[in-house]
GROMACS .gro file of C-alpha atoms in nm:
model
  277
    1UNK     CA    1  -3.415   0.910   2.434
    2UNK     CA    2  -3.691   1.126   2.585
    3UNK     CA    3  -3.439   1.384   2.702
    4UNK     CA    4  -3.267   1.394   2.363
    5UNK     CA    5  -3.600   1.449   2.184
    6UNK     CA    6  -3.675   1.739   2.417
    7UNK     CA    7  -3.335   1.888   2.342
    8UNK     CA    8  -3.398   1.858   1.969
    9UNK     CA    9  -3.739   2.024   2.011
   10UNK     CA   10  -3.580   2.309   2.206
   11UNK     CA   11  -3.327   2.364   1.928
   12UNK     CA   12  -3.595   2.367   1.658
   13UNK     CA   13  -3.802   2.615   1.859
   14UNK     CA   14  -3.496   2.838   1.883
   15UNK     CA   15  -3.442   2.813   1.508
   16UNK     CA   16  -3.804   2.916   1.458
   17UNK     CA   17  -3.753   3.228   1.667
   18UNK     CA   18  -3.903   3.122   1.999
   19UNK     CA   19  -3.721   3.204   2.320
   20UNK     CA   20  -3.597   2.897   2.501
   21UNK     CA   21  -3.479   2.945   2.857
   22UNK     CA   22  -3.255   2.641   2.855
   23UNK     CA   23  -3.225   2.281   2.740
   24UNK     CA   24  -3.512   2.075   2.888
   25UNK     CA   25  -3.420   1.905   3.214
   26UNK     CA   26  -3.063   2.033   3.182
   27UNK     CA   27  -2.882   2.177   3.480
   28UNK     CA   28  -2.564   2.386   3.464
   29UNK     CA   29  -2.265   2.159   3.502
   30UNK     CA   30  -1.960   2.300   3.675
   31UNK     CA   31  -1.652   2.308   3.455
   32UNK     CA   32  -1.408   2.028   3.523
   33UNK     CA   33  -1.124   2.280   3.504
   34UNK     CA   34  -1.127   2.642   3.619
   35UNK     CA   35  -0.928   2.849   3.370
   36UNK     CA   36  -0.772   3.176   3.478
   37UNK     CA   37  -0.846   3.305   3.128
   38UNK     CA   38  -1.117   3.105   2.959
   39UNK     CA   39  -1.092   3.082   2.581
   40UNK     CA   40  -1.353   3.227   2.352
   41UNK     CA   41  -1.533   2.950   2.164
   42UNK     CA   42  -1.596   3.035   1.799
   43UNK     CA   43  -1.850   2.813   1.622
   44UNK     CA   44  -1.850   2.788   1.241
   45UNK     CA   45  -2.143   2.623   1.066
   46UNK     CA   46  -2.126   2.444   0.734
   47UNK     CA   47  -2.337   2.427   0.420
   48UNK     CA   48  -2.716   2.410   0.439
   49UNK     CA   49  -2.707   2.522   0.801
   50UNK     CA   50  -2.672   2.844   0.999
   51UNK     CA   51  -2.546   2.993   1.324
   52UNK     CA   52  -2.857   2.878   1.511
   53UNK     CA   53  -2.756   2.515   1.444
   54UNK     CA   54  -2.527   2.566   1.743
   55UNK     CA   55  -2.808   2.665   1.982
   56UNK     CA   56  -2.767   2.361   2.207
   57UNK     CA   57  -2.392   2.401   2.235
   58UNK     CA   58  -2.410   2.778   2.284
   59UNK     CA   59  -2.660   2.747   2.569
   60UNK     CA   60  -2.447   2.507   2.771
   61UNK     CA   61  -2.115   2.677   2.698
   62UNK     CA   62  -2.257   3.006   2.819
   63UNK     CA   63  -2.387   2.833   3.131
   64UNK     CA   64  -2.032   2.713   3.186
   65UNK     CA   65  -1.907   3.071   3.174
   66UNK     CA   66  -1.756   3.075   2.825
   67UNK     CA   67  -1.784   3.358   2.576
   68UNK     CA   68  -1.928   3.213   2.256
   69UNK     CA   69  -1.933   3.361   1.906
   70UNK     CA   70  -2.113   3.192   1.616
   71UNK     CA   71  -1.961   3.304   1.287
   72UNK     CA   72  -2.205   3.359   0.998
   73UNK     CA   73  -2.023   3.157   0.733
   74UNK     CA   74  -2.096   3.315   0.391
   75UNK     CA   75  -2.078   2.978   0.207
   76UNK     CA   76  -1.959   3.150  -0.110
   77UNK     CA   77  -1.619   2.987  -0.162
   78UNK     CA   78  -1.342   2.847   0.055
   79UNK     CA   79  -1.087   3.121  -0.007
   80UNK     CA   80  -1.320   3.413   0.067
   81UNK     CA   81  -1.501   3.235   0.352
   82UNK     CA   82  -1.171   3.154   0.525
   83UNK     CA   83  -1.049   3.512   0.476
   84UNK     CA   84  -1.368   3.642   0.634
   85UNK     CA   85  -1.330   3.412   0.934
   86UNK     CA   86  -0.962   3.498   0.972
   87UNK     CA   87  -1.053   3.868   0.988
   88UNK     CA   88  -1.325   3.793   1.244
   89UNK     CA   89  -1.081   3.598   1.463
   90UNK     CA   90  -0.846   3.897   1.473
   91UNK     CA   91  -1.114   4.093   1.660
   92UNK     CA   92  -1.103   3.846   1.951
   93UNK     CA   93  -0.854   3.890   2.234
   94UNK     CA   94  -0.704   3.593   2.416
   95UNK     CA   95  -0.715   3.219   2.347
   96UNK     CA   96  -0.964   3.074   2.102
   97UNK     CA   97  -1.119   2.731   2.060
   98UNK     CA   98  -1.227   2.716   1.695
   99UNK     CA   99  -1.503   2.471   1.604
  100UNK     CA  100  -1.618   2.377   1.255
  101UNK     CA  101  -1.908   2.167   1.133
  102UNK     CA  102  -1.909   2.000   0.791
  103UNK     CA  103  -1.770   2.244   0.529
  104UNK     CA  104  -1.698   2.474   0.824
  105UNK     CA  105  -1.414   2.234   0.903
  106UNK     CA  106  -1.242   2.334   0.579
  107UNK     CA  107  -1.296   2.700   0.663
  108UNK     CA  108  -1.138   2.674   1.010
  109UNK     CA  109  -0.851   2.468   0.866
  110UNK     CA  110  -0.757   2.766   0.652
  111UNK     CA  111  -0.860   3.058   0.874
  112UNK     CA  112  -0.667   2.940   1.181
  113UNK     CA  113  -0.335   2.915   1.001
  114UNK     CA  114  -0.091   3.171   1.137
  115UNK     CA  115  -0.317   3.291   1.420
  116UNK     CA  116  -0.136   3.224   1.751
  117UNK     CA  117  -0.455   3.280   1.953
  118UNK     CA  118  -0.621   2.969   1.811
  119UNK     CA  119  -0.511   2.703   2.059
  120UNK     CA  120  -0.752   2.419   1.980
  121UNK     CA  121  -0.950   2.304   1.678
  122UNK     CA  122  -1.267   2.095   1.702
  123UNK     CA  123  -1.412   1.923   1.395
  124UNK     CA  124  -1.777   1.813   1.410
  125UNK     CA  125  -1.877   1.575   1.129
  126UNK     CA  126  -1.639   1.790   0.930
  127UNK     CA  127  -1.384   1.807   0.654
  128UNK     CA  128  -1.023   1.866   0.758
  129UNK     CA  129  -0.841   1.904   0.426
  130UNK     CA  130  -0.470   1.892   0.360
  131UNK     CA  131  -0.317   2.153   0.131
  132UNK     CA  132  -0.448   2.099  -0.220
  133UNK     CA  133  -0.750   1.890  -0.119
  134UNK     CA  134  -1.105   2.008  -0.179
  135UNK     CA  135  -1.399   1.962   0.055
  136UNK     CA  136  -1.581   1.762  -0.209
  137UNK     CA  137  -1.298   1.509  -0.229
  138UNK     CA  138  -1.335   1.428   0.140
  139UNK     CA  139  -1.699   1.314   0.152
  140UNK     CA  140  -1.605   0.947   0.125
  141UNK     CA  141  -1.672   0.674  -0.130
  142UNK     CA  142  -2.022   0.593  -0.003
  143UNK     CA  143  -2.136   0.950   0.063
  144UNK     CA  144  -2.493   1.036  -0.029
  145UNK     CA  145  -2.345   1.332  -0.217
  146UNK     CA  146  -2.182   1.099  -0.468
  147UNK     CA  147  -2.488   1.079  -0.693
  148UNK     CA  148  -2.584   1.288  -0.996
  149UNK     CA  149  -2.608   1.657  -0.913
  150UNK     CA  150  -2.962   1.692  -1.048
  151UNK     CA  151  -3.084   1.433  -0.796
  152UNK     CA  152  -2.915   1.606  -0.505
  153UNK     CA  153  -2.950   1.980  -0.551
  154UNK     CA  154  -3.173   2.256  -0.671
  155UNK     CA  155  -2.927   2.481  -0.854
  156UNK     CA  156  -2.972   2.858  -0.858
  157UNK     CA  157  -2.766   3.111  -1.051
  158UNK     CA  158  -2.521   3.320  -0.848
  159UNK     CA  159  -2.494   3.675  -0.988
  160UNK     CA  160  -2.138   3.800  -1.014
  161UNK     CA  161  -1.986   3.456  -0.960
  162UNK     CA  162  -1.729   3.300  -1.194
  163UNK     CA  163  -1.873   3.119  -1.492
  164UNK     CA  164  -2.022   2.785  -1.394
  165UNK     CA  165  -2.057   2.859  -1.023
  166UNK     CA  166  -2.408   2.818  -0.880
  167UNK     CA  167  -2.582   2.808  -0.546
  168UNK     CA  168  -2.676   2.461  -0.426
  169UNK     CA  169  -2.984   2.383  -0.217
  170UNK     CA  170  -3.026   2.029  -0.092
  171UNK     CA  171  -3.340   1.863  -0.222
  172UNK     CA  172  -3.588   1.771   0.049
  173UNK     CA  173  -3.550   1.389   0.027
  174UNK     CA  174  -3.171   1.419   0.051
  175UNK     CA  175  -3.198   1.649   0.352
  176UNK     CA  176  -3.445   1.426   0.537
  177UNK     CA  177  -3.296   1.089   0.449
  178UNK     CA  178  -2.923   1.166   0.448
  179UNK     CA  179  -2.846   1.504   0.606
  180UNK     CA  180  -3.047   1.479   0.928
  181UNK     CA  181  -3.219   1.140   0.943
  182UNK     CA  182  -3.182   1.113   1.322
  183UNK     CA  183  -3.401   1.419   1.377
  184UNK     CA  184  -3.779   1.401   1.408
  185UNK     CA  185  -3.926   1.449   1.061
  186UNK     CA  186  -4.107   1.777   1.145
  187UNK     CA  187  -3.783   1.918   1.285
  188UNK     CA  188  -3.579   1.808   0.984
  189UNK     CA  189  -3.842   1.947   0.747
  190UNK     CA  190  -3.829   2.285   0.922
  191UNK     CA  191  -3.451   2.289   0.894
  192UNK     CA  192  -3.467   2.195   0.526
  193UNK     CA  193  -3.704   2.486   0.462
  194UNK     CA  194  -3.463   2.730   0.625
  195UNK     CA  195  -3.138   2.595   0.483
  196UNK     CA  196  -2.870   2.838   0.364
  197UNK     CA  197  -2.735   2.745   0.020
  198UNK     CA  198  -2.369   2.701  -0.056
  199UNK     CA  199  -2.184   2.795  -0.372
  200UNK     CA  200  -2.046   2.503  -0.569
  201UNK     CA  201  -1.700   2.660  -0.540
  202UNK     CA  202  -1.714   2.602  -0.164
  203UNK     CA  203  -1.665   2.233  -0.240
  204UNK     CA  204  -1.430   2.256  -0.536
  205UNK     CA  205  -1.168   2.508  -0.420
  206UNK     CA  206  -0.840   2.348  -0.302
  207UNK     CA  207  -0.735   2.419   0.054
  208UNK     CA  208  -0.441   2.656   0.092
  209UNK     CA  209  -0.353   2.563   0.450
  210UNK     CA  210  -0.376   2.278   0.701
  211UNK     CA  211  -0.389   2.434   1.046
  212UNK     CA  212  -0.436   2.093   1.210
  213UNK     CA  213  -0.069   2.021   1.140
  214UNK     CA  214   0.037   2.270   1.408
  215UNK     CA  215  -0.273   2.322   1.625
  216UNK     CA  216  -0.405   2.044   1.853
  217UNK     CA  217  -0.741   1.912   1.741
  218UNK     CA  218  -1.039   1.705   1.844
  219UNK     CA  219  -1.300   1.532   1.632
  220UNK     CA  220  -1.666   1.441   1.675
  221UNK     CA  221  -1.773   1.162   1.440
  222UNK     CA  222  -2.139   1.071   1.399
  223UNK     CA  223  -2.131   0.701   1.325
  224UNK     CA  224  -2.435   0.724   1.094
  225UNK     CA  225  -2.317   1.026   0.895
  226UNK     CA  226  -2.418   0.980   0.531
  227UNK     CA  227  -2.273   1.310   0.403
  228UNK     CA  228  -1.909   1.285   0.516
  229UNK     CA  229  -1.870   0.918   0.590
  230UNK     CA  230  -1.738   0.800   0.928
  231UNK     CA  231  -1.450   0.624   0.752
  232UNK     CA  232  -1.344   0.946   0.580
  233UNK     CA  233  -1.370   1.139   0.906
  234UNK     CA  234  -1.171   0.874   1.090
  235UNK     CA  235  -0.895   0.896   0.832
  236UNK     CA  236  -0.878   1.275   0.856
  237UNK     CA  237  -0.885   1.265   1.234
  238UNK     CA  238  -0.603   1.013   1.252
  239UNK     CA  239  -0.372   1.203   1.020
  240UNK     CA  240  -0.435   1.516   1.230
  241UNK     CA  241  -0.358   1.316   1.546
  242UNK     CA  242  -0.694   1.437   1.677
  243UNK     CA  243  -0.865   1.309   1.990
  244UNK     CA  244  -1.178   1.138   1.866
  245UNK     CA  245  -1.528   1.114   2.013
  246UNK     CA  246  -1.761   0.882   1.824
  247UNK     CA  247  -2.134   0.944   1.868
  248UNK     CA  248  -2.334   0.624   1.803
  249UNK     CA  249  -2.614   0.686   1.557
  250UNK     CA  250  -2.517   1.048   1.501
  251UNK     CA  251  -2.607   1.186   1.159
  252UNK     CA  252  -2.439   1.473   0.977
  253UNK     CA  253  -2.639   1.698   1.211
  254UNK     CA  254  -2.495   1.555   1.530
  255UNK     CA  255  -2.453   1.912   1.651
  256UNK     CA  256  -2.835   1.935   1.667
  257UNK     CA  257  -2.932   1.577   1.751
  258UNK     CA  258  -2.658   1.522   2.012
  259UNK     CA  259  -2.554   1.867   2.139
  260UNK     CA  260  -2.449   1.730   2.477
  261UNK     CA  261  -2.182   1.504   2.325
  262UNK     CA  262  -2.057   1.776   2.092
  263UNK     CA  263  -2.038   2.022   2.380
  264UNK     CA  264  -1.842   1.772   2.589
  265UNK     CA  265  -1.576   1.760   2.319
  266UNK     CA  266  -1.568   2.139   2.289
  267UNK     CA  267  -1.529   2.170   2.666
  268UNK     CA  268  -1.247   1.917   2.661
  269UNK     CA  269  -1.069   2.137   2.406
  270UNK     CA  270  -1.136   2.445   2.618
  271UNK     CA  271  -0.997   2.277   2.929
  272UNK     CA  272  -0.687   2.180   2.733
  273UNK     CA  273  -0.600   2.547   2.685
  274UNK     CA  274  -0.523   2.577   3.059
  275UNK     CA  275  -0.375   2.239   3.162
  276UNK     CA  276  -0.185   2.378   3.461
  277UNK     CA  277  -0.486   2.517   3.648
   0.00000   0.00000   0.00000
């Protein structure tokens, strides 16, 4: 527990702009498999988060010798966000392990379709929609996002957006109690203050692809996730035939509260791209 708290503190310091030399008490761990050509790991954040949410994972992956890219997800709508990621992926040579958190799971599900370089998908407390499904439909029956919108979000107009579309900011109680309740309160409060809003259309646009049907996948499920329920994630993981890692007590921000477990699953996907070495 002490080590995990130090890791969380290191991540929050990084989010605040401080330089962190490495995860506290962490030592570089040699890769279990030596790949002749290591894949590039592309990390895609979800709503109300940002690229720095992946600080813990990025640090260790780089220590392991992997090239890491954290995609700045626009959060303005599934179709345009996926198109932006697809274009970004085309700039990367060689094999790719594509990782998505939360709504980022929907984005990778669409962006990876038709790209032969994407060899593994990793979903972290994420949505993995089938064609025609929306991200909002996949939160689960008991999701904290199932309440009235005015109790969940501060809504801000989005200039130039289609009529009715707005930017959604999570209200502070929802963020602290449901989004990241396994983080220390000061850390969660800092993350709430710096959240990136998502357009409503990000959650209401039907998916046009389901890359998990043809690309091998892995799943990280935080067992205490109140945003996308563990049951919903389990169902999506099973239909994708994904290899599942359950993180006891992990919230929707397992990528910050348990970066070591999330990184283990990403590394397993990376190793799977070179099984014969």
